[in-house]
Every structure is written in structure tokens, then in C-alpha cells.
Short mmCIF file of C-alpha atoms and ligand atoms in Angstrom, two decimals:
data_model
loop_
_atom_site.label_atom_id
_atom_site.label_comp_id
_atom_site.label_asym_id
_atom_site.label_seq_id
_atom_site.Cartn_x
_atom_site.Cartn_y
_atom_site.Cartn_z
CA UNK U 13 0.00 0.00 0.00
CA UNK U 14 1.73 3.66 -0.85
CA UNK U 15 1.97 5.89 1.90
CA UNK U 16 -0.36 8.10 -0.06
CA UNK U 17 -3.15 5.62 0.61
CA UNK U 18 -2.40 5.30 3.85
CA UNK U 19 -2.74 8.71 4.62
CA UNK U 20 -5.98 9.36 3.75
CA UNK U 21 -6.96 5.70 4.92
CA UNK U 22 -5.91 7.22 8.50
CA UNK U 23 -7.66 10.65 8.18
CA UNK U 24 -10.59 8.57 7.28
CA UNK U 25 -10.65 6.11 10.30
CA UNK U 26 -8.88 8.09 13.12
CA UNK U 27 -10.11 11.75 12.48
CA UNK U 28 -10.45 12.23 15.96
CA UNK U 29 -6.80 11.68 15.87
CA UNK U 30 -5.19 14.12 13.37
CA UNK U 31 -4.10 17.30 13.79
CA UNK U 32 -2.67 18.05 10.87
CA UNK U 33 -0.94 16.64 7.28
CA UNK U 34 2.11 18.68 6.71
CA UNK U 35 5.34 18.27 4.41
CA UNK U 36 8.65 19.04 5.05
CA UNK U 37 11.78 18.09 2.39
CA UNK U 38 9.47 15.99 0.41
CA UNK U 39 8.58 13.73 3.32
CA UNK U 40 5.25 13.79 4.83
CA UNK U 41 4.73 14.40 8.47
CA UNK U 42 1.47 13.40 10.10
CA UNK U 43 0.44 15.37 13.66
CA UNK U 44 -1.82 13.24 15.74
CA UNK U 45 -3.02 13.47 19.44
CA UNK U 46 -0.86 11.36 22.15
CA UNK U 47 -3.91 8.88 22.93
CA UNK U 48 -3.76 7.37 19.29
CA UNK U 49 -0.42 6.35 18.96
CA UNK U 50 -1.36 2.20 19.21
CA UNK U 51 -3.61 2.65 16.72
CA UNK U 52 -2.47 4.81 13.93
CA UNK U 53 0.94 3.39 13.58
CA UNK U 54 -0.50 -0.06 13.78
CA UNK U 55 -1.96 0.97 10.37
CA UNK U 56 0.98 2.15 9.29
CA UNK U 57 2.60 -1.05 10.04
CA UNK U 58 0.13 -3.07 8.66
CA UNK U 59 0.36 -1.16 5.44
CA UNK U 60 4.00 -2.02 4.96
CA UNK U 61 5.69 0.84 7.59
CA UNK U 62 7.73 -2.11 9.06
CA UNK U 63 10.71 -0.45 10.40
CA UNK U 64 10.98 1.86 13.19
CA UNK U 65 13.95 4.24 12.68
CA UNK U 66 13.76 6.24 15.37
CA UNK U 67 11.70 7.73 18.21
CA UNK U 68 12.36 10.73 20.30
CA UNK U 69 10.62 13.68 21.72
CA UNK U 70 10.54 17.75 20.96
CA UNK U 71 10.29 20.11 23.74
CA UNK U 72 7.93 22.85 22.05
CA UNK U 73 8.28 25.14 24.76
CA UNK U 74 9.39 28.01 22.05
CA UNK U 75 8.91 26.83 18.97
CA UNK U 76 5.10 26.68 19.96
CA UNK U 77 2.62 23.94 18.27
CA UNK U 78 -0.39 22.23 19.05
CA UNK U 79 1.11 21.02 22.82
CA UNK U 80 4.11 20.93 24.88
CA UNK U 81 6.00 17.50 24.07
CA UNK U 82 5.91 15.93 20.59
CA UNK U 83 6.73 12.45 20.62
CA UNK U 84 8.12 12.35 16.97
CA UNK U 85 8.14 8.41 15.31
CA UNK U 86 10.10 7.80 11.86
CA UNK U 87 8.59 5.05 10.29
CA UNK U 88 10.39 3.06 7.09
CA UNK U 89 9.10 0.73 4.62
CA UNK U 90 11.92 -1.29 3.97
CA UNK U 91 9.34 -2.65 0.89
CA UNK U 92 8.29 0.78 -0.88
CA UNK U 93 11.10 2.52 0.37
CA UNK U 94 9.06 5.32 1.60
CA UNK U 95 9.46 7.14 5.27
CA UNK U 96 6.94 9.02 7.12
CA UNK U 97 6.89 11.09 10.49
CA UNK U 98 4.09 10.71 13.23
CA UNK U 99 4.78 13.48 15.28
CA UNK U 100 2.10 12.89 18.49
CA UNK U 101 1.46 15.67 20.86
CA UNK U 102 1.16 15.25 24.74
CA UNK U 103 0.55 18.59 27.33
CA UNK U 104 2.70 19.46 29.89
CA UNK U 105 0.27 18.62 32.78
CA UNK U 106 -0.32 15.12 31.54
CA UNK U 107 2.42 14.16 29.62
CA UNK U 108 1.60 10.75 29.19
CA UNK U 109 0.91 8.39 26.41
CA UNK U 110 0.53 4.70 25.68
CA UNK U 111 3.45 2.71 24.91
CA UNK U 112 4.39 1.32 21.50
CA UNK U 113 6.61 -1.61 22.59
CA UNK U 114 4.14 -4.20 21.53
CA UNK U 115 4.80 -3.22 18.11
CA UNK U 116 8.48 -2.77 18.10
CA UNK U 117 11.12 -3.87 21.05
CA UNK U 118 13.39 -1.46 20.01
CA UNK U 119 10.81 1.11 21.14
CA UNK U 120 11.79 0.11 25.04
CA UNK U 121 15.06 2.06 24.94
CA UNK U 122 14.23 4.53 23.23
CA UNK U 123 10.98 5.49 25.20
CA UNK U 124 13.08 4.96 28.22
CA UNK U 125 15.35 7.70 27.10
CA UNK U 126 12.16 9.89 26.26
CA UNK U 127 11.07 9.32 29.81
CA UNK U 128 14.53 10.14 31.54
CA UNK U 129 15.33 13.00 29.43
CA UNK U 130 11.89 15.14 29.03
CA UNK U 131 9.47 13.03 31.48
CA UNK U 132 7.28 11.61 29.34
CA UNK U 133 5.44 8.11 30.34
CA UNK U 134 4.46 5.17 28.20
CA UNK U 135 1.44 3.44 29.42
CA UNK U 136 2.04 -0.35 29.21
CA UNK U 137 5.86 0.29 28.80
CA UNK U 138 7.23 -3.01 30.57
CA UNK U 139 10.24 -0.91 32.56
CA UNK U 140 9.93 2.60 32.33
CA UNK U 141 13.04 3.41 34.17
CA UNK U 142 15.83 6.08 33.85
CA UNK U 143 18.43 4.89 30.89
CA UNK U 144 21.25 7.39 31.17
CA UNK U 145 20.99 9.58 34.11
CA UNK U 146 21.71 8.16 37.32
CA UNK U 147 18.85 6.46 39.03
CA UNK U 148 18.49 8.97 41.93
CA UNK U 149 18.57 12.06 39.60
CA UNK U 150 15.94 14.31 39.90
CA UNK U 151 14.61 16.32 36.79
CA UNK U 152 14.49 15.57 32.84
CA UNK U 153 17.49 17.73 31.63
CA UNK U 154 16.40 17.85 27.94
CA UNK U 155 13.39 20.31 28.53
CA UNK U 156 14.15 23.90 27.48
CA UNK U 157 13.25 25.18 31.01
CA UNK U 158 16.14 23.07 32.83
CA UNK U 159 18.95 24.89 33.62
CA UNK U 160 21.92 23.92 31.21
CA UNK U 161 24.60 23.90 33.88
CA UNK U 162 21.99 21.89 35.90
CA UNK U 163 20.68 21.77 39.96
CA UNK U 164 24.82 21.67 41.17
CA UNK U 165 24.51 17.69 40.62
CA UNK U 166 27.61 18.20 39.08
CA UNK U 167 29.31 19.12 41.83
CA UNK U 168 27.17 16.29 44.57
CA UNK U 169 30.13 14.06 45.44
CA UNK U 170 32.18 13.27 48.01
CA UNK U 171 35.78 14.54 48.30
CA UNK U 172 38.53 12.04 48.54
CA UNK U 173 42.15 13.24 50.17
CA UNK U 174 45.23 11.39 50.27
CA UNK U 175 44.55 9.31 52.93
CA UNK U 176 47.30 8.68 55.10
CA UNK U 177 50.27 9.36 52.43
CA UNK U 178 51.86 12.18 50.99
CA UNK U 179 49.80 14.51 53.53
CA UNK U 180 52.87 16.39 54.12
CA UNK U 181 53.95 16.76 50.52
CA UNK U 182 54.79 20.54 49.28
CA UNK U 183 54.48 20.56 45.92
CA UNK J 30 87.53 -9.83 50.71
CA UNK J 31 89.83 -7.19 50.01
CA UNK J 32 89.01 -3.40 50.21
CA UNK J 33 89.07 -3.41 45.95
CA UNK J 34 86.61 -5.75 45.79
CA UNK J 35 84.06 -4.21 48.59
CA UNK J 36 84.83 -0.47 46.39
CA UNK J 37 83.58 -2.48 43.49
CA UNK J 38 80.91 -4.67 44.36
CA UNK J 39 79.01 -2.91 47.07
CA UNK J 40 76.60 0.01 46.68
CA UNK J 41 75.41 1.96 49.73
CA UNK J 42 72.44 3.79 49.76
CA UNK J 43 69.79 4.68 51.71
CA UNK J 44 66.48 2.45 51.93
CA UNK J 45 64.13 5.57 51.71
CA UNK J 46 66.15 5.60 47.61
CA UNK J 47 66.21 2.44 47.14
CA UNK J 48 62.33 2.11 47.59
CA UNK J 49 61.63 5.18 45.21
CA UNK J 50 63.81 3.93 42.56
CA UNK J 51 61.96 0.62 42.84
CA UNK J 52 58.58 2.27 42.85
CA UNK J 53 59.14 5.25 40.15
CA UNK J 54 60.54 2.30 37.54
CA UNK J 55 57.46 0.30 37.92
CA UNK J 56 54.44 1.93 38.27
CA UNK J 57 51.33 0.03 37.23
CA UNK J 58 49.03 1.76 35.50
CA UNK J 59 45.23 1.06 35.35
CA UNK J 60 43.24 2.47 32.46
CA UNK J 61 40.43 4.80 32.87
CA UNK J 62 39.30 5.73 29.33
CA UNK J 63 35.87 7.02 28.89
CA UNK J 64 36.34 8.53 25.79
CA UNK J 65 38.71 9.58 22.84
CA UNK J 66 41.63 9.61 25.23
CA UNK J 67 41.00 6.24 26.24
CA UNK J 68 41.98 5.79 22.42
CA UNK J 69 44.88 7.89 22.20
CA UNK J 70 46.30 6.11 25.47
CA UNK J 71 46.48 3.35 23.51
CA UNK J 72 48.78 4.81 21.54
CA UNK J 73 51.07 5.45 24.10
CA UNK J 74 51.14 1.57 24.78
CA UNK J 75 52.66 0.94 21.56
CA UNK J 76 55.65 1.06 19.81
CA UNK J 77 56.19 4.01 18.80
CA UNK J 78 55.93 5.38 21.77
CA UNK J 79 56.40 2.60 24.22
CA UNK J 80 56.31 3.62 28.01
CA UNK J 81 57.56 -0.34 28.62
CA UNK J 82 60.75 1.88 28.15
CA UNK J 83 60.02 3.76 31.55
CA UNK J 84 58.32 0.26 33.62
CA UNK J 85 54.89 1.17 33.32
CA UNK J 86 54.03 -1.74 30.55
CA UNK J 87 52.16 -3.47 33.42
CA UNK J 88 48.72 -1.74 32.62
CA UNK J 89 46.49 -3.42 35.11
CA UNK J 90 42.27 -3.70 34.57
CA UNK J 91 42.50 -4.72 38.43
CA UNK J 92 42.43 -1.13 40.87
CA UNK J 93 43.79 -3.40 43.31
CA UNK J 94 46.92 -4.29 41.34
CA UNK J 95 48.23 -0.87 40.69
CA UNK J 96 49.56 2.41 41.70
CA UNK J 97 49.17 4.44 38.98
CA UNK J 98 45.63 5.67 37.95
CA UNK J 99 45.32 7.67 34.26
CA UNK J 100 42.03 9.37 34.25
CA UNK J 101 41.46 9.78 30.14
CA UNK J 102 38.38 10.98 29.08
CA UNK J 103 35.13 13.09 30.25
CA UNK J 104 34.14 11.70 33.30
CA UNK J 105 29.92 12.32 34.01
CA UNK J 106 28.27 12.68 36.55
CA UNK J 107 27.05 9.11 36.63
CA UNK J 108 30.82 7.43 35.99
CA UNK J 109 32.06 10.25 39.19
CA UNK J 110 30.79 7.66 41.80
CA UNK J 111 32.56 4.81 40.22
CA UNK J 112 36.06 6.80 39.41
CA UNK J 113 35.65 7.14 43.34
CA UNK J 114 35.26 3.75 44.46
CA UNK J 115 38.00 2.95 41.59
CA UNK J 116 40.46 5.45 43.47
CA UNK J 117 39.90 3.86 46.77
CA UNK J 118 40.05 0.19 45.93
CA UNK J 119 43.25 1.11 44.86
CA UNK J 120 46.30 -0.12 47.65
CA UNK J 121 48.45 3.18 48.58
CA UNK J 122 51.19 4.36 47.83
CA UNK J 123 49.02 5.45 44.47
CA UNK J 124 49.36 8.16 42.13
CA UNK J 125 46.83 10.00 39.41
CA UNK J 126 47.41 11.55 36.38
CA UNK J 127 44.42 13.36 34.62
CA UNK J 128 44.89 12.73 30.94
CA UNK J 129 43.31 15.89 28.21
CA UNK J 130 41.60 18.80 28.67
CA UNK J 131 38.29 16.69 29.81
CA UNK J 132 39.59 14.91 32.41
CA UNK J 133 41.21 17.90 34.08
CA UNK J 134 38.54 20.65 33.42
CA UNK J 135 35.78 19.28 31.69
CA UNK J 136 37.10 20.70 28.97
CA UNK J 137 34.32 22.07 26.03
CA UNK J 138 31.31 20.33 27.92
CA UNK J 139 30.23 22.56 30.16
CA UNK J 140 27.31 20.86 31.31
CA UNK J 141 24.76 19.55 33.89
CA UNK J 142 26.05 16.12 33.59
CA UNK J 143 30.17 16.24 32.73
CA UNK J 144 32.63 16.81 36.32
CA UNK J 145 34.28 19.90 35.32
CA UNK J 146 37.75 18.44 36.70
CA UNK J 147 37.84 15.01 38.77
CA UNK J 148 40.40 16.97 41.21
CA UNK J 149 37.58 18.75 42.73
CA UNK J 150 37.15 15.25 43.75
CA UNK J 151 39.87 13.38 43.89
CA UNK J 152 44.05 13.85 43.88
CA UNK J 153 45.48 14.44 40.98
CA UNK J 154 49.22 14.28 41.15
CA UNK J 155 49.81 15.22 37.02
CA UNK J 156 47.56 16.88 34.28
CA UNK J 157 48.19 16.62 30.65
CA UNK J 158 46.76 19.15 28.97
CA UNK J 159 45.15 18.58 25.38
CA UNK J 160 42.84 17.30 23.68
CA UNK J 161 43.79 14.74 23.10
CA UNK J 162 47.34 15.10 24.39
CA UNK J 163 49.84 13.24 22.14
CA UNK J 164 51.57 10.30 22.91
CA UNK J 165 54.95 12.28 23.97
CA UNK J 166 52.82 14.22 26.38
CA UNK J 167 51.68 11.18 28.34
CA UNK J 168 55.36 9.98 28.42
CA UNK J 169 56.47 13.51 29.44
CA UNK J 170 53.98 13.60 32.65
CA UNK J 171 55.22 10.00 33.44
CA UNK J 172 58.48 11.04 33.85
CA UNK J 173 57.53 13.94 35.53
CA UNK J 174 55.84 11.50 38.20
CA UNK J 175 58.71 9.40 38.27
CA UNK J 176 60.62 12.67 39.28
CA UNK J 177 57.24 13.23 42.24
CA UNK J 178 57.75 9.49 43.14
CA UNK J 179 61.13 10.07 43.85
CA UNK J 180 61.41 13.06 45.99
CA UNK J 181 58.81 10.88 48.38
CA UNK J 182 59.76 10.87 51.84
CA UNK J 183 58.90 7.42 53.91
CA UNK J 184 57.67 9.46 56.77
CA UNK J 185 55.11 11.08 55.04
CA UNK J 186 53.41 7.26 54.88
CA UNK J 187 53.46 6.88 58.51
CA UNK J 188 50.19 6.93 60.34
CA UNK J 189 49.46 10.28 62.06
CA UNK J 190 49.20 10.15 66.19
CA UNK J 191 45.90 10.60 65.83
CA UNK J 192 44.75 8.24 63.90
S1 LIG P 223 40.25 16.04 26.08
FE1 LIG P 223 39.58 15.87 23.93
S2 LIG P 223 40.34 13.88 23.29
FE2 LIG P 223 40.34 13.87 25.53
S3 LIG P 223 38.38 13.03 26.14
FE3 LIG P 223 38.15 15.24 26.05
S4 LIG P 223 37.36 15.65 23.99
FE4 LIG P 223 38.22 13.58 23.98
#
């Protein structure tokens, strides 16, 4: 099925859904509301979309759009060779929305690292834990309003001397 | 014995020397590359500019077999805690040297989650600076620690009264 097809097969079904149709270097991004993740790009994967290249999140805190956080998907069809970008849109006070692991694995990682770096959950997401930053960190460091020098955890560690030798050393 | 043969065969010397020339001509080094100067330390293991030449061949994955730690690479804020316990497992007497601009300062990342300089943390005995420094530079600050190691006074390792 072209991706053509699938486009308007989408706007048809899931109108609730879609924000918007736009294109951007020839390659046609779809905006959608956070809720209908599961279900739009299980049509996209049923029409041939099988390969997720790459998920990760925008912080429109600036830039403005239709919310806060876009969670932005880059689909492949490794059969048509075409690409397309679902770009779904969560608020700020609810930044949550369900989990596409049970379509692709590699989407566990990689919505991990959305949720450590800008906060936002995966319903259904099998271990939604921090991937990079330390376990006990506190904040997501990749939205616009967290300080870029961060909260002094850079400088939260202990301070090892020289123990017993070279105490007296001058130089 | 005659008195030729003592003039020739005997070398005196105190044992506060002897022990630094021992220790400065084979230090241990254990690796720890984060990043690209983990890669350019390499270079300094082989033969171009081979530091077997100065004893410290021995490069040891074990903290608790050596005496010698080379910080190379950025060090963040979630590798700090281990480049701690690293430091401490290590036996003393033990040296560090802080390898490129990263290690030392945090060089060009100037961020929330990169140490700007593991000696606001831990000792650091000798920085290279650079990024990454060459080869020659790494040699350089190993000799220059095997000139630190032996100006070391044995009394400075005894334990305090107080402790
Ligand atoms: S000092 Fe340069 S070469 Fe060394 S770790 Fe930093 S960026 Fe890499």
C-alpha cells in the first residue's frame, strides 16, 4: 500500500486523531493526538511501515505547536522505500501516552530515554526506568526550562584526600 | 675480601632511595578511558611510543593491582561515583594523572552532567593538557611522576598520632 493511501486511509478512520498533514523536504509528516499512537501506527505497520527508525521527543516550549512534548516516530518501509513522520502531541500537565513496545522492542530504549530525558510516560511500557541519568537524579534535563549547567549535581560528590600518604607533601 | 673488591661490588644507599627507585621504575598503570583519550592512550602503549621503556608496561584492569591511575576521558556525573570507588580500591602508595583537557577541566562540555575536573574530587598528582594530548605528552607527565615518586619521603606514609 503507498503511503499516499495510507494517509488518507488514516484521516478517514482516526479523524479524531489528526491534527494536521504537513510536508517538510518531500517527506510527509502526520500530527496526531498522544492517545492514538497504538492505533495509527499499527496501520501504518500493517500497510508495509515495518521499520521503526527512530523515536524521540521535541520540547515545544518556544517553537510553539499544538502542545508541549511531541513524541516524533520515523517510520520506514523497507518494501516501498518510503518514510513518514508521526509526530504525536502530549501537554505538559499530563504528559503521558501509551506505549508502543508491543509493536516494536526497540521502542523500550528509546521510550526509556524519552522518559529520563523530558518526562514523558508510556502506558504499558514493561520498565519505564531512567536509561542514562543516574537512578536517583531528579529532573528531565532535555526540557528547554532546565537549567543547562543543571541543579549543582555536578558538583554532589564526596571529596577524597590522600589518605594517610603524601599529607605532608609541598608541591 | 679485600678493600678493591668491597669499592667495586658494594653500593650503599639509603632504603628511603632504594624504595623510590623501585617504585618510580614500575608503576602500574590502570586504564580509565571514557572517551577519545581512552583511544589515544592506547597509543602510548605501543611502539612508537612505548612507556615499557620507563616500567609502566604493566597496565592493570584490576584497581587493586596498581599504583598508577590515568584518568582519560570526560568523566559524568554518573561514571564520578565509580572513578571514586575505583580510586579507593586502589592499595596506597598510588598516584593519578588526569589525561586531556576533559579529564582535568571538563574541557568544552560545560554541562549539567560532565565533572568539570575530577580533582575537585579526587588527587590528581599530574595533568596533561590537550585534547587529546599526544603520545609524547603522556610519556612527558610520566616522567615527571617518576621525578614526584622520587622526591617521596617514607615518613610522610606513617600513620598520624591521631589516627
Ligand atoms: S580532552 Fe579531547 S580527546 Fe580527551 S576526552 Fe576530552 S574531547 Fe576527547
Amino acid at each position: 500500500m503507498s503511503l499516499e493511501k495510507t494517509l488518507s486511509q488514516i484521516k478517514g478512520s482516526f479523524s479524531d486523531y489528526v491534527l494536521g498533514l504537513t510536508e517538510y523536504a518531500g517527506e510527509q509528516i502526520i500530527h496526531i493526538k498522544g492517545q492514538g499512537v497504538i492505533d495509527v501506527l499499527k496501520t501504518f505497520k500493517d500497510a508495509g511501515f515495518n521499520f521503526l527508525a527512530d523515536l524521540t521527543a521535541i520540547d515545544n516550549l518556544t517553537l510553539g505547536g499544538f502542545e508541549r512534548f511531541a513524541v516524533v516516530y520515523h517510520l520506514l518501509s523497507h518494501g516501498s522505500a518510503e518514510r513518514v513522520t508521526i509526530k504525536a502531541y502530549v501537554p505538559e500537565d499530563n504528559p503521558v501516552l501509551p506505549s508502543i513496545e508491543s509493536l516494536w522492542k526497540t521502542a523500550d530504549w528509546q521510550e526509556r530515554e524519552v522518559f529520563d530525558l523530558f518526562g514523558i510516560e508510556f502506558e504499558g511500557h514493561p520498565n519505564l526506568t531512567r536509561i542514562m541519568n543516574p537512578d536517583d537524579y531528579e529532573g528531565h534535563p532535555l526540557r528547554k526550562d532546565y537549567p543547562r549547567l543543571g541543579r549543582k549535581e555536578r558538583y554532589d560528590f564526596p571529596v577524597i584526600d590522600r589518605g594517610i600518604q603524601k599529607q605532608k607533601r609541598t608541591e | 675480601m679485600n678493600h678493591d673488591d668491597i669499592k667495586s661490588n658494594v653500593l650503599t644507599t639509603t632504603i628511603e632511595r632504594a624504595i623510590n627507585w623501585g617504585r618510580k621504575n614500575s608503576l602500574w598503570p590502570m586504564p580509565f578511558g571514557t572517551a577519545c583519550c581512552g583511544i589515544e592512550f592506547m597509543a602510548v602503549l605501543a611502539a612508537r611510543t612505548d612507556i615499557s621503556r620507563f616500567g609502566a608496561e604493566a597496565i592493570r584492569f584490576s584497581p587493586r593491582q596498581s599504583d598508577l591511575l590515568i584518568v582519560a576521558g570526560r568523566i559524568s556525573i554518573k561514571m564520578m561515583p565509580v572513578l571514586i570507588r575505583i580510586y579507593e580500591q586502589m592499595p596506597e602508595p598510588k598516584w593519578v594523572i588526569s589525561m586531556g583537557a576533559c579529564a582535568s577541566t571538563g574541557g568544552v562540555f560545560d554541562t549539567y552532567s560532565v565533572i568539570q575536573g575530577i580533582d575537585n574530587f579526587i588527587p590528581v598528582d599530574v595533568y596533561i593538557p590537550g585534547c587529546p594530548p599526544r603520545p609524547e605528552g603522556v610519556v612527558e607527565s610520566l616522567m615527571k611522576l617518576q621525578n614526584l615518586v622520587d622526591k617521596e619521603k617514607l615518613s610522610d606514609y606513617a600513620l598520624s598520632s591521631s589516627k
